[in-house]
Amino acid sequence: MKEILQGLVEVIRLIAGGDPALRTIAQLSLSVSGTALLISTAIGIPLGTIVGLSRFTGRRLVVALLYTGMGFPPVVVGLFVYLMLSHSGPLGRLAWSFIPALFTPAAMVVAQTIISFPLVAGFTMAAVMGVSPHLRQQVQSLGATPLQSKLAVLAEARVGVIVSIVAGFGSIISEVGAVMMVGGNIEQRTRVLTTAIILETRKGNFDLALALGVVLLAFAFITNIAVLWLQGGAFRE
Amino acid sequence: MSNPIYELHKVTKAYNGHPVVQVEHLNIKRGEIMAIVGPSGAGKSTLLRLLNFLEPATAGRIRFLGAEFGPGRVAPLALRRRVTTVFQRPELLNRSVWANVTYGLRLRGQRNSTQLVNATLTQVGLADKSRRHDRTLSGGEAQRVALARAMVLRPDVLLLDEPTANLDPYNVGLIEANVQALNREHGVTLVLVTHNIFQAQRLAQRVALMLDGQIIEMADADTFFQSPSDPRTAAFVRGEMVY
């Protein structure tokens, strides 16, 4: 109990004092997870919509892969990305400028994108499949092109699509295995909130670890509120 | 009036090899109101989907406004947009009445249609409900929105698939009056699918009976109801089971 109270006091002190180390860690957490979420959304929503609404050979396999991806253990993703990007790995040895190096924020973005995009795609797929097929036929009857009818279905499924984004964000802002493995928890460079919490806990700085935990929770809460606000009145309907 | 807008020749629609529609020949005249009656599962709704080019025929030819379409040829968007359907369920978008009614216009890039939309909403008795959300509407109001959404498009052909099933007499009357006015004032060809032979009698100039995917008999409304040539038509008109 004492540690918790001390932690809360520490949170106020660190935040009110504008602690530069905390600011750096928090900024990196947000930029890495935010970038990964943007990429996941850009890939996952169109992919989920196409898989949900189209019929093509191999669709079942794609669905099975997506469902498998939704349960990817972050540490395994981290290991996979580590092996791919290491100097002796198939991508790392190419040394192309656009392939990120290990122990950089860009490598962490790659790992977190792999974790979150199946969630965004999978939940989007489920959401669009839940929209009545008759509605799609109705919009086609009103003169919609195939793309316009998919967009109409996507708009009808917007609550589910928002849930997919929230789930994708939740899966990466709180994960530690992948960012630890490909980022290395390097101070000022790749240390994010989750890896910093582990480090401070191991050092016995429970109050600081708790403070970082509160900041992490606050991020998740504020982000979700912002997403709900952005999507407008869907939840009031 | 005699110029056919649709000509169907040996049109078949099958699912998994099982034929649902097998129409040997069917002409629909420009500007007419034609009713297709028949029991559930007769293939009436599938035929409407073929007429709206929502599904391709498995075999045969559909000639629409001079262009011919078979199994391998998809109707171009411009032609597809000259026909629309009001289904039994209104299938409104999860938006306001106004957004629903203007949806088809926006698809066509027509954004300055406020006058037309207001006039149409007045016609269907929804002028004061344009800002209402679709989920707050009664079944009859929702179906009137669906009709208004189709009316504002001024299509060449309006397909009606059981548009008044489960509605109260007031809403049935309003919808029937509006589709009749659309036909009379704008020359829109109407194809009405219905179980309700009284509605077919009230609205249609020609009536066809469909059974097991086939057109059994097609005649002008008086002949169809007063002196049908096929015993199955006579039985259907009498309200007897015709299977």
Coordinates of C-alpha atoms in Angstrom, one line a residue:
Chain A
M1 CA 0.0 0.0 0.0
K2 CA 2.9 2.3 0.9
E3 CA 4.5 1.7 -2.5
I4 CA 1.2 2.5 -4.3
L5 CA 0.8 5.8 -2.4
Q6 CA 4.4 6.7 -3.0
G7 CA 3.9 5.8 -6.6
L8 CA 0.9 8.1 -6.9
V9 CA 2.9 10.9 -5.3
E10 CA 5.7 10.2 -7.7
V11 CA 3.4 10.4 -10.7
I12 CA 2.2 13.8 -9.7
R13 CA 5.8 15.0 -9.0
L14 CA 7.1 13.6 -12.3
I15 CA 4.3 14.9 -14.4
A16 CA 4.0 18.3 -12.7
G17 CA 7.8 18.7 -12.8
G18 CA 7.9 17.8 -16.5
D19 CA 10.6 15.2 -15.9
P20 CA 12.7 15.0 -19.1
A21 CA 13.4 11.3 -18.9
L22 CA 9.7 10.5 -18.5
R23 CA 8.8 12.8 -21.4
T24 CA 11.3 11.1 -23.7
I25 CA 10.0 7.7 -22.8
A26 CA 6.4 8.7 -23.1
Q27 CA 7.0 10.5 -26.4
L28 CA 8.8 7.4 -27.9
S29 CA 6.0 5.1 -26.7
L30 CA 3.5 7.2 -28.4
S31 CA 5.4 7.7 -31.6
V32 CA 6.3 4.0 -32.0
S33 CA 2.8 2.7 -31.1
G34 CA 1.1 5.5 -32.9
T35 CA 3.0 4.9 -36.1
A36 CA 2.5 1.2 -35.9
L37 CA -1.2 1.7 -35.4
L38 CA -1.5 4.1 -38.4
I39 CA 0.2 1.5 -40.6
S40 CA -1.9 -1.3 -39.2
T41 CA -5.1 0.7 -39.8
A42 CA -4.0 1.6 -43.4
I43 CA -3.4 -2.1 -44.2
G44 CA -5.9 -3.8 -41.8
I45 CA -9.1 -1.9 -42.6
P46 CA -9.0 -2.4 -46.4
L47 CA -7.8 -6.0 -46.0
G48 CA -10.5 -6.8 -43.5
T49 CA -13.1 -5.3 -45.7
I50 CA -12.0 -7.2 -48.8
V51 CA -11.7 -10.5 -47.0
G52 CA -15.1 -9.9 -45.3
L53 CA -17.0 -8.9 -48.4
S54 CA -15.3 -10.7 -51.3
R55 CA -15.3 -14.3 -52.4
F56 CA -12.0 -15.6 -53.8
T57 CA -10.0 -18.7 -53.9
G58 CA -7.9 -19.1 -50.7
R59 CA -10.2 -16.9 -48.7
R60 CA -10.6 -19.5 -45.9
L61 CA -6.8 -19.7 -45.7
V62 CA -6.5 -15.9 -45.4
V63 CA -9.2 -15.9 -42.7
A64 CA -7.3 -18.7 -40.8
L65 CA -4.1 -16.7 -41.1
L66 CA -5.7 -13.6 -39.8
Y67 CA -7.3 -15.4 -36.8
T68 CA -3.9 -16.9 -36.1
G69 CA -2.3 -13.5 -36.3
M70 CA -4.8 -12.1 -33.8
G71 CA -3.2 -14.3 -31.2
F72 CA 0.5 -13.7 -32.1
P73 CA 2.5 -13.7 -28.9
P74 CA 4.5 -10.4 -29.0
V75 CA 7.7 -12.1 -27.9
V76 CA 7.5 -14.5 -30.8
V77 CA 6.9 -11.6 -33.2
G78 CA 9.9 -9.9 -31.6
L79 CA 12.0 -13.0 -32.2
F80 CA 10.9 -13.2 -35.8
V81 CA 11.6 -9.6 -36.6
Y82 CA 15.0 -9.9 -34.7
L83 CA 16.0 -12.8 -36.9
M84 CA 14.9 -11.0 -40.1
L85 CA 16.6 -7.7 -39.3
S86 CA 19.8 -9.0 -37.7
H87 CA 23.0 -8.6 -39.7
S88 CA 22.9 -12.3 -40.7
G89 CA 19.2 -12.3 -41.3
P90 CA 17.6 -12.4 -44.7
L91 CA 16.6 -8.7 -44.6
G92 CA 19.4 -7.4 -42.5
R93 CA 22.1 -8.6 -44.8
L94 CA 20.6 -6.7 -47.7
A95 CA 21.6 -3.5 -45.9
W96 CA 19.0 -1.5 -47.9
S97 CA 18.4 2.0 -46.5
F98 CA 14.6 1.5 -46.1
I99 CA 15.0 -1.7 -44.1
P100 CA 15.3 -0.7 -40.4
A101 CA 18.2 -1.7 -38.3
L102 CA 17.8 -3.6 -35.1
F103 CA 17.6 -1.6 -31.8
T104 CA 16.0 1.4 -33.5
P105 CA 12.5 2.8 -33.1
A106 CA 11.8 1.8 -36.8
A107 CA 12.4 -1.8 -35.9
M108 CA 10.0 -1.5 -33.0
V109 CA 7.4 -0.1 -35.4
V110 CA 7.8 -3.1 -37.7
A111 CA 7.3 -5.5 -34.8
Q112 CA 4.3 -3.7 -33.4
T113 CA 2.7 -3.4 -36.8
I114 CA 2.9 -7.2 -37.2
I115 CA 1.2 -7.5 -33.8
S116 CA -1.6 -5.1 -34.4
F117 CA -2.6 -5.3 -38.0
P118 CA -4.2 -8.8 -37.8
L119 CA -6.3 -7.5 -35.0
V120 CA -7.5 -4.5 -37.0
A121 CA -8.1 -6.6 -40.1
G122 CA -9.8 -9.5 -38.2
F123 CA -12.2 -7.3 -36.2
T124 CA -12.9 -5.2 -39.3
M125 CA -13.7 -8.4 -41.2
A126 CA -16.1 -9.5 -38.5
A127 CA -17.7 -6.1 -38.4
V128 CA -18.4 -5.9 -42.1
M129 CA -19.6 -9.5 -42.2
G130 CA -22.1 -8.5 -39.6
V131 CA -23.8 -5.9 -41.9
S132 CA -26.9 -7.3 -43.6
P133 CA -26.0 -8.6 -47.1
H134 CA -29.4 -7.1 -48.2
L135 CA -28.1 -3.7 -47.4
R136 CA -25.2 -4.2 -49.8
Q137 CA -27.6 -5.3 -52.5
Q138 CA -29.8 -2.2 -51.8
V139 CA -26.9 0.2 -52.2
Q140 CA -25.9 -1.6 -55.4
S141 CA -29.5 -1.2 -56.6
L142 CA -29.2 2.5 -55.9
G143 CA -26.3 2.7 -58.3
A144 CA -23.2 2.1 -56.1
T145 CA -20.0 0.9 -57.8
P146 CA -18.4 -2.1 -56.1
L147 CA -16.0 0.3 -54.2
Q148 CA -18.9 2.5 -53.2
S149 CA -20.9 -0.4 -51.9
K150 CA -17.9 -1.6 -49.8
L151 CA -17.5 1.9 -48.4
A152 CA -21.2 2.0 -47.5
V153 CA -20.9 -1.3 -45.7
L154 CA -17.8 -0.1 -43.9
A155 CA -19.6 3.0 -42.8
E156 CA -22.4 0.9 -41.4
A157 CA -19.9 -1.2 -39.6
R158 CA -18.1 1.8 -38.1
V159 CA -18.6 0.9 -34.5
G160 CA -16.9 -2.5 -35.1
V161 CA -14.2 -0.8 -37.1
I162 CA -13.5 1.6 -34.2
V163 CA -13.3 -1.4 -31.9
S164 CA -10.7 -2.9 -34.2
I165 CA -8.5 0.2 -34.0
V166 CA -8.9 0.3 -30.2
A167 CA -8.0 -3.4 -30.0
G168 CA -5.0 -2.9 -32.2
F169 CA -3.8 0.0 -30.1
G170 CA -4.3 -1.8 -26.9
S171 CA -2.3 -4.8 -28.1
I172 CA 0.8 -2.7 -28.8
I173 CA 0.8 0.1 -26.3
S174 CA 0.9 -2.5 -23.5
E175 CA 3.2 -5.1 -25.1
V176 CA 6.8 -5.5 -23.9
G177 CA 8.2 -8.7 -25.5
A178 CA 8.6 -7.4 -29.0
V179 CA 9.9 -3.9 -28.2
M180 CA 12.3 -5.4 -25.7
M181 CA 13.7 -7.9 -28.2
V182 CA 14.1 -5.6 -31.3
G183 CA 14.5 -2.3 -29.4
G184 CA 16.8 -3.4 -26.6
N185 CA 15.5 -0.9 -24.1
I186 CA 18.3 1.6 -24.8
E187 CA 18.1 4.7 -22.7
Q188 CA 17.1 7.8 -24.7
R189 CA 16.8 5.7 -27.9
T190 CA 14.5 2.8 -27.6
R191 CA 13.2 2.8 -24.0
V192 CA 9.4 2.9 -23.9
L193 CA 7.0 2.9 -21.0
T194 CA 6.6 -0.9 -20.8
T195 CA 10.3 -1.7 -21.0
A196 CA 11.1 1.1 -18.5
I197 CA 8.5 -0.3 -16.1
I198 CA 10.3 -3.7 -16.1
L199 CA 13.7 -2.0 -15.7
E200 CA 12.6 0.1 -12.7
T201 CA 10.8 -2.8 -11.1
R202 CA 14.0 -4.9 -11.3
K203 CA 16.0 -2.0 -9.8
G204 CA 13.5 -1.9 -6.9
N205 CA 12.2 1.6 -7.9
F206 CA 8.6 0.5 -7.4
D207 CA 7.3 4.1 -7.1
L208 CA 8.8 5.1 -10.4
A209 CA 7.6 1.9 -12.0
L210 CA 4.1 2.6 -10.8
A211 CA 4.3 6.2 -12.0
L212 CA 5.2 4.9 -15.5
G213 CA 2.3 2.5 -15.2
V214 CA -0.1 5.2 -14.4
V215 CA 1.1 7.2 -17.4
L216 CA 0.7 4.2 -19.6
L217 CA -2.9 3.7 -18.4
A218 CA -3.6 7.4 -18.9
F219 CA -2.4 7.1 -22.5
A220 CA -4.6 4.1 -23.2
F221 CA -7.6 5.9 -21.6
I222 CA -7.0 9.3 -23.4
T223 CA -6.4 7.6 -26.7
N224 CA -9.6 5.6 -26.5
I225 CA -11.6 8.6 -25.5
A226 CA -10.2 10.5 -28.5
V227 CA -11.1 7.6 -30.8
L228 CA -14.6 7.6 -29.5
W229 CA -14.9 11.3 -29.9
L230 CA -13.5 11.2 -33.4
Q231 CA -16.1 8.6 -34.6
G232 CA -18.9 11.0 -33.7
G233 CA -22.4 9.9 -32.6
A234 CA -22.3 6.2 -33.4
F235 CA -22.5 5.2 -29.8
R236 CA -25.3 7.7 -29.1
E237 CA -27.5 6.2 -31.8
Chain B
M1 CA -46.4 2.2 -74.5
S2 CA -45.8 -0.8 -76.8
N3 CA -42.0 -0.3 -77.0
P4 CA -40.4 -3.0 -74.8
I5 CA -37.9 -1.7 -72.2
Y6 CA -36.9 -5.2 -71.3
E7 CA -36.8 -8.3 -73.5
L8 CA -35.9 -11.6 -71.8
H9 CA -35.1 -14.6 -73.9
K10 CA -34.5 -18.1 -72.5
V11 CA -33.2 -16.6 -69.2
T12 CA -32.1 -19.0 -66.5
K13 CA -30.7 -18.4 -63.1
A14 CA -29.4 -21.4 -61.2
Y15 CA -27.7 -21.7 -57.8
N16 CA -25.5 -24.8 -57.4
G17 CA -27.0 -26.2 -60.6
H18 CA -30.5 -25.8 -59.3
P19 CA -32.6 -23.5 -61.6
V20 CA -34.6 -20.9 -59.7
V21 CA -35.7 -18.8 -62.7
Q22 CA -36.4 -20.2 -66.1
V23 CA -38.1 -17.6 -68.2
E24 CA -38.7 -18.6 -71.8
H25 CA -39.7 -15.1 -73.0
L26 CA -40.8 -11.9 -71.3
N27 CA -41.3 -8.4 -72.6
I28 CA -41.9 -5.5 -70.3
K29 CA -43.2 -2.4 -72.1
R30 CA -41.9 1.0 -71.5
G31 CA -44.1 3.0 -69.1
E32 CA -46.3 0.1 -68.0
I33 CA -47.1 -1.2 -64.6
M34 CA -46.5 -4.9 -64.6
A35 CA -47.2 -7.2 -61.6
I36 CA -45.6 -10.5 -61.1
V37 CA -47.6 -12.6 -58.7
G38 CA -47.0 -16.1 -57.3
P39 CA -46.4 -18.0 -54.1
S40 CA -43.2 -17.8 -52.0
G41 CA -40.2 -19.4 -53.6
A42 CA -41.5 -19.1 -57.1
G43 CA -38.5 -17.1 -58.2
K44 CA -40.1 -13.6 -58.3
S45 CA -37.4 -11.8 -56.3
T46 CA -34.6 -13.5 -58.1
L47 CA -36.2 -12.3 -61.4
L48 CA -36.2 -8.8 -60.0
R49 CA -32.5 -9.1 -59.1
L50 CA -31.8 -10.1 -62.7
L51 CA -33.8 -7.1 -64.0
N52 CA -31.7 -4.8 -61.7
F53 CA -28.5 -6.5 -62.9
L54 CA -27.6 -7.3 -59.3
E55 CA -26.8 -10.8 -60.4
P56 CA -25.9 -12.2 -63.8
A57 CA -28.1 -14.7 -65.5
T58 CA -26.8 -18.2 -65.8
A59 CA -28.0 -18.5 -69.3
G60 CA -30.1 -16.5 -71.8
R61 CA -30.3 -12.9 -72.9
I62 CA -31.6 -9.8 -71.2
R63 CA -32.2 -6.9 -73.5
F64 CA -32.5 -3.6 -71.7
L65 CA -32.8 -0.2 -73.4
G66 CA -31.4 -1.7 -76.6
A67 CA -28.3 -3.2 -75.0
E68 CA -28.1 -7.0 -74.6
F69 CA -26.6 -8.8 -71.7
G70 CA -25.8 -12.5 -71.3
P71 CA -24.0 -14.6 -68.7
G72 CA -20.6 -13.2 -69.7
R73 CA -21.5 -9.5 -69.9
V74 CA -22.0 -7.2 -67.0
A75 CA -24.3 -4.2 -67.4
P76 CA -22.3 -1.0 -67.4
L77 CA -22.8 1.4 -64.4
A78 CA -24.6 4.1 -66.5
L79 CA -27.2 1.6 -67.6
R80 CA -27.5 -0.1 -64.2
R81 CA -28.3 3.3 -62.7
R82 CA -31.4 3.7 -64.8
V83 CA -33.1 1.0 -62.8
T84 CA -33.5 0.7 -59.0
T85 CA -35.4 -1.5 -56.5
V86 CA -37.4 -1.0 -53.4
F87 CA -37.2 -4.2 -51.4
Q88 CA -39.6 -5.6 -48.9
R89 CA -37.3 -4.5 -46.1
P90 CA -36.4 -0.8 -46.4
E91 CA -32.6 -1.5 -45.7
L92 CA -31.9 2.1 -44.7
L93 CA -28.4 3.3 -43.9
N94 CA -27.7 4.1 -40.3
R95 CA -28.1 7.8 -40.9
S96 CA -30.7 10.5 -41.1
V97 CA -33.7 10.4 -43.4
W98 CA -32.2 13.2 -45.5
A99 CA -28.9 11.3 -45.8
N100 CA -30.7 8.2 -46.9
V101 CA -32.9 9.9 -49.5
T102 CA -29.9 11.8 -51.0
Y103 CA -27.6 8.7 -51.0
G104 CA -28.2 7.6 -54.6
L105 CA -28.0 11.2 -55.8
R106 CA -24.6 11.6 -54.1
L107 CA -23.4 8.5 -55.7
R108 CA -24.2 10.2 -59.0
G109 CA -22.5 13.4 -58.0
Q110 CA -25.7 15.3 -57.9
R111 CA -25.4 17.6 -54.9
N112 CA -27.8 20.4 -55.7
S113 CA -31.0 18.5 -55.4
T114 CA -32.5 20.1 -52.3
Q115 CA -35.7 21.1 -54.0
L116 CA -36.3 17.7 -55.5
V117 CA -35.6 16.0 -52.2
N118 CA -37.9 18.3 -50.3
A119 CA -40.7 17.8 -52.8
T120 CA -40.3 14.1 -52.7
L121 CA -40.3 14.0 -48.9
T122 CA -43.4 16.0 -49.0
Q123 CA -45.0 13.6 -51.4
V124 CA -44.3 10.6 -49.1
G125 CA -45.5 12.6 -46.0
L126 CA -42.1 12.9 -44.4
A127 CA -41.3 16.6 -44.9
D128 CA -41.1 17.2 -41.2
K129 CA -38.9 14.1 -40.5
S130 CA -35.9 14.8 -42.7
R131 CA -33.6 15.2 -39.7
R132 CA -34.8 12.1 -37.9
H133 CA -32.5 9.1 -37.6
D134 CA -33.5 5.9 -39.4
R135 CA -33.8 4.0 -36.1
T136 CA -36.4 6.3 -34.8
L137 CA -38.8 5.6 -37.7
S138 CA -41.8 3.3 -37.8
G139 CA -41.9 0.4 -40.3
G140 CA -44.2 2.4 -42.6
E141 CA -42.1 5.6 -42.4
A142 CA -38.9 3.6 -43.1
Q143 CA -40.5 2.1 -46.2
R144 CA -41.6 5.5 -47.4
V145 CA -38.0 6.7 -47.0
A146 CA -36.9 3.8 -49.1
L147 CA -39.4 4.7 -51.7
A148 CA -38.4 8.4 -51.6
R149 CA -34.8 7.4 -52.0
A150 CA -35.7 5.5 -55.2
M151 CA -38.1 8.2 -56.5
V152 CA -35.5 11.1 -56.4
L153 CA -33.4 9.1 -58.8
R154 CA -36.1 9.4 -61.5
P155 CA -35.2 5.9 -62.8
D156 CA -36.5 4.5 -66.1
V157 CA -37.6 1.4 -64.2
L158 CA -38.6 1.0 -60.6
L159 CA -38.7 -2.5 -59.3
L160 CA -40.9 -3.1 -56.3
D161 CA -40.3 -6.3 -54.3
E162 CA -43.3 -6.7 -51.9
P163 CA -43.0 -3.1 -51.0
T164 CA -46.0 -3.0 -48.7
A165 CA -45.8 -6.4 -47.0
N166 CA -46.7 -6.1 -43.3
L167 CA -47.6 -2.4 -43.6
D168 CA -50.9 -0.8 -42.3
P169 CA -53.6 0.3 -44.8
Y170 CA -52.5 4.0 -44.5
N171 CA -49.0 3.3 -45.5
V172 CA -50.1 0.9 -48.2
G173 CA -52.3 3.6 -49.7
L174 CA -49.6 6.2 -49.5
I175 CA -47.0 4.0 -51.2
E176 CA -49.4 2.9 -53.9
A177 CA -50.5 6.4 -54.6
N178 CA -46.9 7.5 -55.0
V179 CA -45.8 4.8 -57.3
Q180 CA -48.9 5.4 -59.5
A181 CA -48.0 9.1 -59.6
L182 CA -44.4 8.2 -60.5
N183 CA -45.7 6.1 -63.4
R184 CA -48.3 8.6 -64.6
E185 CA -46.4 11.8 -64.2
H186 CA -42.9 10.7 -65.1
G187 CA -43.5 7.6 -67.2
V188 CA -41.5 5.3 -65.0
T189 CA -41.9 1.7 -65.8
L190 CA -42.9 -0.3 -62.7
V191 CA -42.5 -4.0 -62.1
L192 CA -44.2 -5.0 -58.9
V193 CA -43.6 -8.4 -57.2
T194 CA -46.4 -9.2 -54.8
H195 CA -48.3 -12.0 -53.1
N196 CA -51.2 -9.7 -52.8
I197 CA -53.5 -10.2 -55.8
F198 CA -55.7 -7.3 -54.7
Q199 CA -52.7 -5.0 -54.9
A200 CA -51.8 -6.3 -58.3
Q201 CA -55.4 -5.8 -59.4
R202 CA -55.4 -2.2 -58.1
L203 CA -52.1 -1.2 -59.7
A204 CA -51.1 -3.3 -62.7
Q205 CA -52.0 -3.1 -66.3
R206 CA -50.5 -6.5 -67.0
V207 CA -50.0 -9.4 -64.6
A208 CA -47.9 -12.5 -64.8
L209 CA -48.1 -15.6 -62.6
M210 CA -44.8 -17.2 -61.7
L211 CA -44.5 -20.8 -60.5
D212 CA -41.4 -22.8 -59.9
G213 CA -39.3 -20.2 -61.7
Q214 CA -41.5 -20.1 -64.8
I215 CA -44.0 -17.6 -66.2
I216 CA -47.2 -19.6 -66.3
E217 CA -49.4 -17.0 -67.7
M218 CA -49.1 -13.3 -68.6
A219 CA -52.1 -11.2 -69.6
D220 CA -53.7 -7.8 -69.2
A221 CA -55.1 -7.4 -65.7
D222 CA -58.7 -7.8 -66.7
T223 CA -58.1 -11.0 -68.6
F224 CA -55.8 -12.3 -65.9
F225 CA -58.3 -11.9 -63.1
Q226 CA -61.6 -12.4 -65.0
S227 CA -60.8 -15.2 -67.5
P228 CA -57.4 -16.7 -67.1
S229 CA -56.5 -19.3 -69.6
D230 CA -54.4 -21.5 -67.3
P231 CA -56.2 -23.5 -64.5
R232 CA -53.3 -22.8 -62.2
T233 CA -53.8 -19.0 -62.7
A234 CA -57.5 -19.5 -62.0
A235 CA -56.7 -21.4 -58.8
F236 CA -54.2 -18.8 -57.7
V237 CA -56.7 -16.0 -58.3
R238 CA -59.3 -17.9 -56.2
G239 CA -56.8 -18.1 -53.4
E240 CA -56.1 -21.8 -53.7
M241 CA -52.8 -23.5 -53.3
V242 CA -51.4 -24.0 -56.7
Y243 CA -48.4 -26.3 -56.0

